[in-house]
Coordinates of C-alpha atoms in Angstrom, one line a residue:
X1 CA 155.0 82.3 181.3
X2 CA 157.9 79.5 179.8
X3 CA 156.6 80.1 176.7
X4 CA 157.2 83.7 176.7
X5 CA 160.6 83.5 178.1
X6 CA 161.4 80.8 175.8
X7 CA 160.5 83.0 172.9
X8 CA 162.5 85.9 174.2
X9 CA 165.9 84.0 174.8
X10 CA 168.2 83.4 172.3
X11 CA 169.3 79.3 172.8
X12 CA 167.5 77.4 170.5
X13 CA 166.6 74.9 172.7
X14 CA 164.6 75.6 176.3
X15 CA 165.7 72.8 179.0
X16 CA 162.9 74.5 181.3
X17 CA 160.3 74.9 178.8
X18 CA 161.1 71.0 177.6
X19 CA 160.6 70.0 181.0
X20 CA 157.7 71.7 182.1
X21 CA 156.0 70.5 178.7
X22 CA 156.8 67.1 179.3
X23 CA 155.7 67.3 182.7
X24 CA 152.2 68.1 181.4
X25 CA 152.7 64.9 179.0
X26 CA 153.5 62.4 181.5
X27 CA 150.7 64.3 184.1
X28 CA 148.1 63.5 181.6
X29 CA 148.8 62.7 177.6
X30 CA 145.0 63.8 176.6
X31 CA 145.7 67.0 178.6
X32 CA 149.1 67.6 177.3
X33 CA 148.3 67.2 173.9
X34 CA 145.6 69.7 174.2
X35 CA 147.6 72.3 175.7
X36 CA 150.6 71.5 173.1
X37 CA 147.9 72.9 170.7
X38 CA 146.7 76.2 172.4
X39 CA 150.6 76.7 173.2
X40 CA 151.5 76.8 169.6
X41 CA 148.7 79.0 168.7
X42 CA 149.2 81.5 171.9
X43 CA 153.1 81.1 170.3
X44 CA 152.3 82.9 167.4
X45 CA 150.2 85.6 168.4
X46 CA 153.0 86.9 170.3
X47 CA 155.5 86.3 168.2
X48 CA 153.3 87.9 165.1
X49 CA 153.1 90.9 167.8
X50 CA 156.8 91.5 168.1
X51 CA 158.6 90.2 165.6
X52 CA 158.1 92.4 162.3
X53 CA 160.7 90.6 159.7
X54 CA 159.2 87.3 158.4
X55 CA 162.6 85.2 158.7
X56 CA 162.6 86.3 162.7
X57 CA 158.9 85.0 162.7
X58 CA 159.7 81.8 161.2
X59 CA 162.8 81.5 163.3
X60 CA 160.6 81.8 166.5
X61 CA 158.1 79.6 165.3
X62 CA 160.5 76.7 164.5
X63 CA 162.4 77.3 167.7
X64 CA 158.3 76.4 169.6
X65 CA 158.1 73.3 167.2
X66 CA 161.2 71.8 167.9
X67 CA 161.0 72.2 171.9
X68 CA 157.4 70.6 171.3
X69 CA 159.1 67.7 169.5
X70 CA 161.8 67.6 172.3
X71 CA 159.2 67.5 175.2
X72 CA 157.4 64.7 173.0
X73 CA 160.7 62.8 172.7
X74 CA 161.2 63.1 176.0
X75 CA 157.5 61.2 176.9
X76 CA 157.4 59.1 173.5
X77 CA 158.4 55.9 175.8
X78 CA 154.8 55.8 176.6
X79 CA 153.0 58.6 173.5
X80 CA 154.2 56.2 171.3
X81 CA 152.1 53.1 172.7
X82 CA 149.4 55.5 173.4
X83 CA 149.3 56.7 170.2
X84 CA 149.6 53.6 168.1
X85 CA 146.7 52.0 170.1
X86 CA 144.6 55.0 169.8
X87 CA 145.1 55.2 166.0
X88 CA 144.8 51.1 165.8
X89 CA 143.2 48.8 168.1
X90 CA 140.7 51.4 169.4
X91 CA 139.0 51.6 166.0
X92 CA 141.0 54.4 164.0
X93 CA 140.3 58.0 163.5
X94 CA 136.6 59.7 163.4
X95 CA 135.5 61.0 160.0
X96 CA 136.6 64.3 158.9
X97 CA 133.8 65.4 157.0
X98 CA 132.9 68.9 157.3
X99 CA 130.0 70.2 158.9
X100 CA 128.6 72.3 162.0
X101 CA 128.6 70.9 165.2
X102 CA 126.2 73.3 166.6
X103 CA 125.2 77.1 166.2
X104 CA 127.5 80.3 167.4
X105 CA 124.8 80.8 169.5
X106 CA 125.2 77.7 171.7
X107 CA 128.5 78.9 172.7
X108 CA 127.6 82.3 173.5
X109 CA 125.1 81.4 175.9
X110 CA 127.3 79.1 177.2
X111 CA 129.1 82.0 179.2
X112 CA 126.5 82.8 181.4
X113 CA 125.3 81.9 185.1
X114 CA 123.3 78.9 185.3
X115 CA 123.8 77.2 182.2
X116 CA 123.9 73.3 181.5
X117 CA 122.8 71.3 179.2
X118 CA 123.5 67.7 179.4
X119 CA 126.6 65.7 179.6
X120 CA 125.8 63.7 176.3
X121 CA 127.2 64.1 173.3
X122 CA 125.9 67.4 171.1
X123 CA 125.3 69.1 174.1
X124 CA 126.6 72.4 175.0
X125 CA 129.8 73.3 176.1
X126 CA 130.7 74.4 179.9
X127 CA 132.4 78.2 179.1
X128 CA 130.9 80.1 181.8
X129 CA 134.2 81.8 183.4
X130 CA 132.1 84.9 185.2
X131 CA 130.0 87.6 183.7
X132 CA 132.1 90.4 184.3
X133 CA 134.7 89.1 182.1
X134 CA 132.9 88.9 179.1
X135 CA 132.1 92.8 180.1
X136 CA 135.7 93.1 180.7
X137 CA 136.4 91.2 177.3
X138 CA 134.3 94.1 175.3
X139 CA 136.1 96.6 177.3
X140 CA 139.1 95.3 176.9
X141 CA 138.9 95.3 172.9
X142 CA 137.4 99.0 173.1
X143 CA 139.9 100.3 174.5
X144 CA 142.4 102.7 173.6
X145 CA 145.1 101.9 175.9
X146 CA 145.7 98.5 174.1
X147 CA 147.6 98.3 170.7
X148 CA 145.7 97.5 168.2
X149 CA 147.6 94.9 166.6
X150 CA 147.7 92.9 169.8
X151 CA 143.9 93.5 170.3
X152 CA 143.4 92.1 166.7
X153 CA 145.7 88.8 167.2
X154 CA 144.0 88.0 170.0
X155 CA 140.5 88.7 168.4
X156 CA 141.7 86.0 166.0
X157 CA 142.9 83.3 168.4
X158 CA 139.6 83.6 170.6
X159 CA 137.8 83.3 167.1
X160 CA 139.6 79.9 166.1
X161 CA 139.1 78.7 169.6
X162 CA 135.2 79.4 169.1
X163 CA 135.1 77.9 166.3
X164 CA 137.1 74.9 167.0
X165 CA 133.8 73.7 169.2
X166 CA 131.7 74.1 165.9
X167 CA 133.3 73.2 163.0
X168 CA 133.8 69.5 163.2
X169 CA 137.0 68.4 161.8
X170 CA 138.5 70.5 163.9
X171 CA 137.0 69.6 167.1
X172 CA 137.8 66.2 166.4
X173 CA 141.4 67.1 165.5
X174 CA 141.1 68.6 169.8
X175 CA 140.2 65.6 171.3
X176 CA 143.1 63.7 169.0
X177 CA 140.4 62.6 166.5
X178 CA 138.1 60.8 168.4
X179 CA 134.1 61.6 169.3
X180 CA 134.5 62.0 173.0
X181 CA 131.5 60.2 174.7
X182 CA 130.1 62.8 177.2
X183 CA 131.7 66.2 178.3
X184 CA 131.8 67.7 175.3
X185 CA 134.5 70.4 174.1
X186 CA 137.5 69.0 177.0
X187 CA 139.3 71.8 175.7
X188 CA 136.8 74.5 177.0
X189 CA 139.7 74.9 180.0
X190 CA 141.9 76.5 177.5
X191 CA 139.0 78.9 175.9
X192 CA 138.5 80.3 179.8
X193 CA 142.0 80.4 179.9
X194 CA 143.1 82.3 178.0
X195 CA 139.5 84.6 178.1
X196 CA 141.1 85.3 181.5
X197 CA 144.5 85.8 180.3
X198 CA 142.8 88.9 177.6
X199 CA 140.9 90.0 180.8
X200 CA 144.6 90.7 182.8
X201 CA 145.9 92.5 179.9
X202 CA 142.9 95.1 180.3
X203 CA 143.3 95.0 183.9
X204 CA 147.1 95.5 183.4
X205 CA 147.3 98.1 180.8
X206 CA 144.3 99.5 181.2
X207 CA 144.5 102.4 183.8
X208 CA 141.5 105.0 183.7
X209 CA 137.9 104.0 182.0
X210 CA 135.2 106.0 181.1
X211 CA 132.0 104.8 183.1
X212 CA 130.0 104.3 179.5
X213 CA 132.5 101.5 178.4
X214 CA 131.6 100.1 181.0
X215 CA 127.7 99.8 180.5
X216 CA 128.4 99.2 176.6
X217 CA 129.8 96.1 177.4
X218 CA 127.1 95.4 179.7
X219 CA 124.1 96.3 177.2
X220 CA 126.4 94.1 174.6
X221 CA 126.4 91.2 177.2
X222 CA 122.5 91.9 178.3
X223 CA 121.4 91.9 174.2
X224 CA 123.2 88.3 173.9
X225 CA 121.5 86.9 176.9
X226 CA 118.3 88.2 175.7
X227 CA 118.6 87.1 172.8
X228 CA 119.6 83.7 173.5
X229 CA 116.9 82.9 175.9
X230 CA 114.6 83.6 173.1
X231 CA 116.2 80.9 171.6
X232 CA 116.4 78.3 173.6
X233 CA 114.4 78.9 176.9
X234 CA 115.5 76.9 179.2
X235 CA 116.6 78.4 182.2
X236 CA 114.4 79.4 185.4
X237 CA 113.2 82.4 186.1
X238 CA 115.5 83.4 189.1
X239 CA 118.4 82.3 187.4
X240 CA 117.3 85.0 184.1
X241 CA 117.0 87.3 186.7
X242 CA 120.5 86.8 188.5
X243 CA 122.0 87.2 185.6
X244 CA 120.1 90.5 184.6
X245 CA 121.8 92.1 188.2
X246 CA 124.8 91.2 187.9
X247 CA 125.4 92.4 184.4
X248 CA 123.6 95.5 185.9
X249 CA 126.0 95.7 189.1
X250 CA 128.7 95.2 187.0
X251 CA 128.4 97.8 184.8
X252 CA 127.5 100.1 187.6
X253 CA 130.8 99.4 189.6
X254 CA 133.3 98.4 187.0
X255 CA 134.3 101.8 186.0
X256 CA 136.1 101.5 190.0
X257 CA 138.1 98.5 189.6
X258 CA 140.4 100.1 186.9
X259 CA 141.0 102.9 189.9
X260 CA 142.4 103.1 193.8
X261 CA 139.7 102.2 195.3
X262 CA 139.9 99.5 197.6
X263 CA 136.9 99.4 198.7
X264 CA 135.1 99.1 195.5
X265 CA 137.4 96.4 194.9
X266 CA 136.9 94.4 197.4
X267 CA 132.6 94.9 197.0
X268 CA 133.1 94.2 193.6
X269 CA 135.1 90.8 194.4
X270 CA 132.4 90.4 197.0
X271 CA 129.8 90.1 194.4
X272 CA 132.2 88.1 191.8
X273 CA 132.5 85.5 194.7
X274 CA 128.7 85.3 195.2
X275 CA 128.5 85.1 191.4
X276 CA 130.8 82.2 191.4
X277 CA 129.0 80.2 194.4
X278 CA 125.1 81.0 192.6
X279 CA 125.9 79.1 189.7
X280 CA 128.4 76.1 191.4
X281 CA 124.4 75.7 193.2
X282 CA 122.6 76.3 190.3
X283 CA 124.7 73.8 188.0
X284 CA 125.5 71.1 190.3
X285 CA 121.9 70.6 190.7
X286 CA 121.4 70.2 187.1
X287 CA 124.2 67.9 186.6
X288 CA 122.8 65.7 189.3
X289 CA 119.2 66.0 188.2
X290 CA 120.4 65.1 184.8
X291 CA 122.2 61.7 186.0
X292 CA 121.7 59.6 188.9
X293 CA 124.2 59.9 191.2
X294 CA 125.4 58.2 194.3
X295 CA 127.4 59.5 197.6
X296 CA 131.0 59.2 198.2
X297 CA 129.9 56.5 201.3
X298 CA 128.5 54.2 199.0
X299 CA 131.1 54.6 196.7
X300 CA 134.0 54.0 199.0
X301 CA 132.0 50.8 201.0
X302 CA 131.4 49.2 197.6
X303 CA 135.0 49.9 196.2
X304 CA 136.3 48.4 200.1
X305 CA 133.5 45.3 199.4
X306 CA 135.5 44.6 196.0
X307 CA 139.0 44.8 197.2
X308 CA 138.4 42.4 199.8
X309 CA 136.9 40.3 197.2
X310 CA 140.4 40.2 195.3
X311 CA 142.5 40.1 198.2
X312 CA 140.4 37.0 199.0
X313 CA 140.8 35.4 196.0
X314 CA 144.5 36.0 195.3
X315 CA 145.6 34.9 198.9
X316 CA 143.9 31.0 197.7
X317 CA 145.0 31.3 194.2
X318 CA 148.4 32.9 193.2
X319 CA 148.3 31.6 189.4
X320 CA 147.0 33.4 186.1
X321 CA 143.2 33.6 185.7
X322 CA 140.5 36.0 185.7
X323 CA 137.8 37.1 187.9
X324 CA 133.8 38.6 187.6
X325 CA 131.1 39.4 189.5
X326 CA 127.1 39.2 188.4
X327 CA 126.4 42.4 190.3
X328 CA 127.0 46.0 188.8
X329 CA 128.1 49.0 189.8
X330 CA 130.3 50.7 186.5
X331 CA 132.3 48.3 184.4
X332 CA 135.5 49.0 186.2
X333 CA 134.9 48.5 189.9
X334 CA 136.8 45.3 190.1
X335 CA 139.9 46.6 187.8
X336 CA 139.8 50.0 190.4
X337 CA 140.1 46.9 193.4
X338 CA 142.9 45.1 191.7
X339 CA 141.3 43.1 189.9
X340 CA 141.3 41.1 186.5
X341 CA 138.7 40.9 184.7
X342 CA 136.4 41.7 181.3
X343 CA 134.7 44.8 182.4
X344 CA 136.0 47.4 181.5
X345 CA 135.4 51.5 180.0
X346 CA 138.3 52.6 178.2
X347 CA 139.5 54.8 175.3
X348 CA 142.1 52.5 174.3
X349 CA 140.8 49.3 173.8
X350 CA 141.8 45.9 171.2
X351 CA 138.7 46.5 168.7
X352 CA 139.1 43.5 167.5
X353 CA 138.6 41.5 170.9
X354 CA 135.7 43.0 171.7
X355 CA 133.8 42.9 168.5
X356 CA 135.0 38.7 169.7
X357 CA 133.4 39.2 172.7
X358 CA 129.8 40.8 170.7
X359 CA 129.8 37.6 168.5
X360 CA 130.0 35.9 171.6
X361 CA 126.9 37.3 173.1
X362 CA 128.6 39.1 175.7
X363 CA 127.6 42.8 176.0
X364 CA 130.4 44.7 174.2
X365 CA 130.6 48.0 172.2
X366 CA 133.3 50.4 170.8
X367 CA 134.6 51.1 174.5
X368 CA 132.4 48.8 176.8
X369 CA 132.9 45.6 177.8
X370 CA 130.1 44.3 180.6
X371 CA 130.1 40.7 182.1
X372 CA 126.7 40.1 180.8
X373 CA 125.3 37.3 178.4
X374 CA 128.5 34.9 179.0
X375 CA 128.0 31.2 179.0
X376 CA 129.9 28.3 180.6
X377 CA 132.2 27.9 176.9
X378 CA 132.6 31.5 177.5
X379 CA 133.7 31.6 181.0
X380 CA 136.0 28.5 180.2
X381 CA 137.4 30.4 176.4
X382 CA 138.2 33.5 178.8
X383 CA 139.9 32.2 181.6
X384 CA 137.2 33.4 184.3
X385 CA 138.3 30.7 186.9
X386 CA 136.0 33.1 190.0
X387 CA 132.7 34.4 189.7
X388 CA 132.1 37.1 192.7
X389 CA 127.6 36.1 192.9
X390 CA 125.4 37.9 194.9
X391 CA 123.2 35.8 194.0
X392 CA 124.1 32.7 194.9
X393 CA 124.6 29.8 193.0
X394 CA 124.2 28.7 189.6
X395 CA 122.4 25.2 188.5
X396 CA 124.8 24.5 185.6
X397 CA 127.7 25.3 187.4
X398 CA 127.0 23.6 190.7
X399 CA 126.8 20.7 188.3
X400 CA 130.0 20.7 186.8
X401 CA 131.1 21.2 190.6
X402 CA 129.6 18.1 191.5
X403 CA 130.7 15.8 188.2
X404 CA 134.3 17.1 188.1
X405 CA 135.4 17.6 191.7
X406 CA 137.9 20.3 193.4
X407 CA 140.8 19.1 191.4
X408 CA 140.0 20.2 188.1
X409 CA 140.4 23.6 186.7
X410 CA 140.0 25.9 184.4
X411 CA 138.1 25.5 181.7
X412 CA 135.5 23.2 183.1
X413 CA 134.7 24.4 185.8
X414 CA 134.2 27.6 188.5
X415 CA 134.8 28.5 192.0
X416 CA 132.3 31.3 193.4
X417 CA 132.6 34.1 196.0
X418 CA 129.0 34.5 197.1
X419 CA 128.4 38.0 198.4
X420 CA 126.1 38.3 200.8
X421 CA 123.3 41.4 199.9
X422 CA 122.7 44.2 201.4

């Protein structure tokens, strides 16, 4: 919506579209920056549909690229650390060498009821936005109501969008050229969005329908699934089947939500609804049969355990150290208490310190740092003056304890938290 009223006014700079872009930077940069992307590209399909002269065109498209920069400006005083540690410490870009990512008929089948994959990397992407929109979508593009030249624009955008998620220096380029590690294609929000968005404009412009658009777009829709789980044939039974009524029920009852009908409507949104809630079942069992998982009690008692922990420790010790613990949850349950430690999982990282940390022995990899295979020299080197043990304590250490005495610290020696377990 700022976009297109930032296009249509005349002022070369948009405080309101600035702001709002910024907004989205400083709400989340890995976010923002995606949506930068799409908002550029959705910037000139609707400038190529209605502007005519080429200077106008240009002169739209620099007036988007310099109220980008501004709402970059306006967040550089933390894009620019981001940036340089992304580009730097954390390793440098991925390679850009050209290939396929995957097949054109992974993301098709990626729009339908039921479907996951796996949350690993090559995996398919998560598209599925409803199966009466991709009806819609056919419809949309059939119709006569539409102008063509807008139809064809936006044919084009979806197109690059699709094919962002296979060709790989451009999916790279998405995810600000780095190989995400699970969730493949985090920009799949935007393909639904604006999906979505092409499904309003038929529901907007379109007024009457004849009832065999309708069940073109369904036999279009029903041919791809078919076809699909030929391929890959991987989904249950029931859930083929689900699928198979609603694109049926669909393209009985479309035809009435283009007219006056409430009631259709509101069955139709019935159905939409139960659509919705199937496949929430049907994938969230698959996500959590395809990694363990753990309730939000456990979560929330283990996360409480830990922040005790460091309140503990910092209300006997003010000064500058670092804490661990020999019991494992993820690698950043004692930075989420408060605390300062080794463990971590992060996107930005210092590569250098923790390919230190692999010569060392301890377990470390391009974003991973775990408080596993340290020694007592390692301990001392990293300043870990507290070890949080649930299982008690440690020969070596209880020796140093008893040669050295309480009055000597770090790096000889270390004080533990013993936790009791569970």
């Amino acid at each position: 919506m700022y976009t297109e009223k930032m296009l249509k006014r005349t002022n070369l700079i948009d405080i309101r579209f600035v702001i709002v872009l910024a907004f989205t930077f400083w709400s989340s940069f890995y976010l923002g920056y995606m949506i930068s992307i799409f908002l550029f590209l959705y910037s000139i399909g609707i400038v190529l549909n209605e502007v005519k002269e080429i200077k106008n065109i240009c002169q739209k498209l620099i007036k988007v690229i310099l109220n980008g920069i501004m709402a970059a400006g306006v967040s550089a005083v933390f894009l620019i650390p981001i940036a340089i540690s992304l580009t730097t410490n954390s390793g440098g870009f991925v390679s850009l060498k050209l290939y396929l990512r995957c097949i054109f008929t992974d993301i098709m089948y990626s729009f339908y009821l039921g479907n996951f994959d796996t949350y690993l990397p090559n995996g398919r992407p998560m598209l599925y936005c409803g199966i009466f929109s991709i009806i819609l979508l056919f419809v949309y593009l059939k119709s006569k109501e539409t102008v063509k030249r807008e139809k064809i624009i936006d044919t084009i955008i979806l197109l690059i969008l699709l094919l962002s998620i296979e060709i790989a220096p451009i999916y790279f380029a998405w995810h600000m050229f780095d190989n995400p590690d699970w969730f493949e294609v985090r920009f799949s929000f935007i393909i639904i969005f604006f999906l979505l968005t092409l499904i309003y404009k038929a529901l907007d412009k379109i007024k009457v329908i004849e009832q065999k658009d309708i069940i073109i777009g369904g036999i279009i829709t029903a041919v791809i699934l078919y076809f699909c789980i030929k391929i890959y044939n991987d989904l249950n039974g029931y859930v083929i089947l689900a699928n198979y009524l609603f694109i049926v029920g669909y393209s009985v009852l479309g035809k009435f939500f283009f007219g006056d009908n409430r009631k259709c409507k509101c069955i139709i949104l019935t159905i939409v609804i139960a659509e919705l809630c199937i496949n929430a079942n049907v994938v969230t069992k698959e996500m959590f049969g395809a990694e363990p998982t753990e309730n939000c009690k456990y979560y929330n008692e283990n996360l409480k355990q830990n922040k005790e922990i460091v309140s503990y420790i910092e209300h006997i010790d003010s000064g500058f150290y670092r804490m661990e613990k020999d019991y494992y949850r993820r690698e950043n349950d004692l930075l989420a208490a408060g605390g300062k430690g080794i463990s971590i999982f992060a996107s930005s990282y210092n590569k250098e310190f923790h390919n230190m940390l692999g010569r060392f022995g301890i377990t470390s990899t391009d974003k991973l740092i775990r408080y596993e295979g340290s020694t007592l020299v390692t301990d001392a080197l990293l300043g870990i003056k507290y070890l949080c043990s649930q299982w008690g304590y440690y020969s070596d250490y209880n020796y140093l304890d008893e040669m050295y005495g309480k009055k000597i610290f770090l790096p000889v020696r270390l004080d533990f938290i013993t936790i009791p377990q569970n």
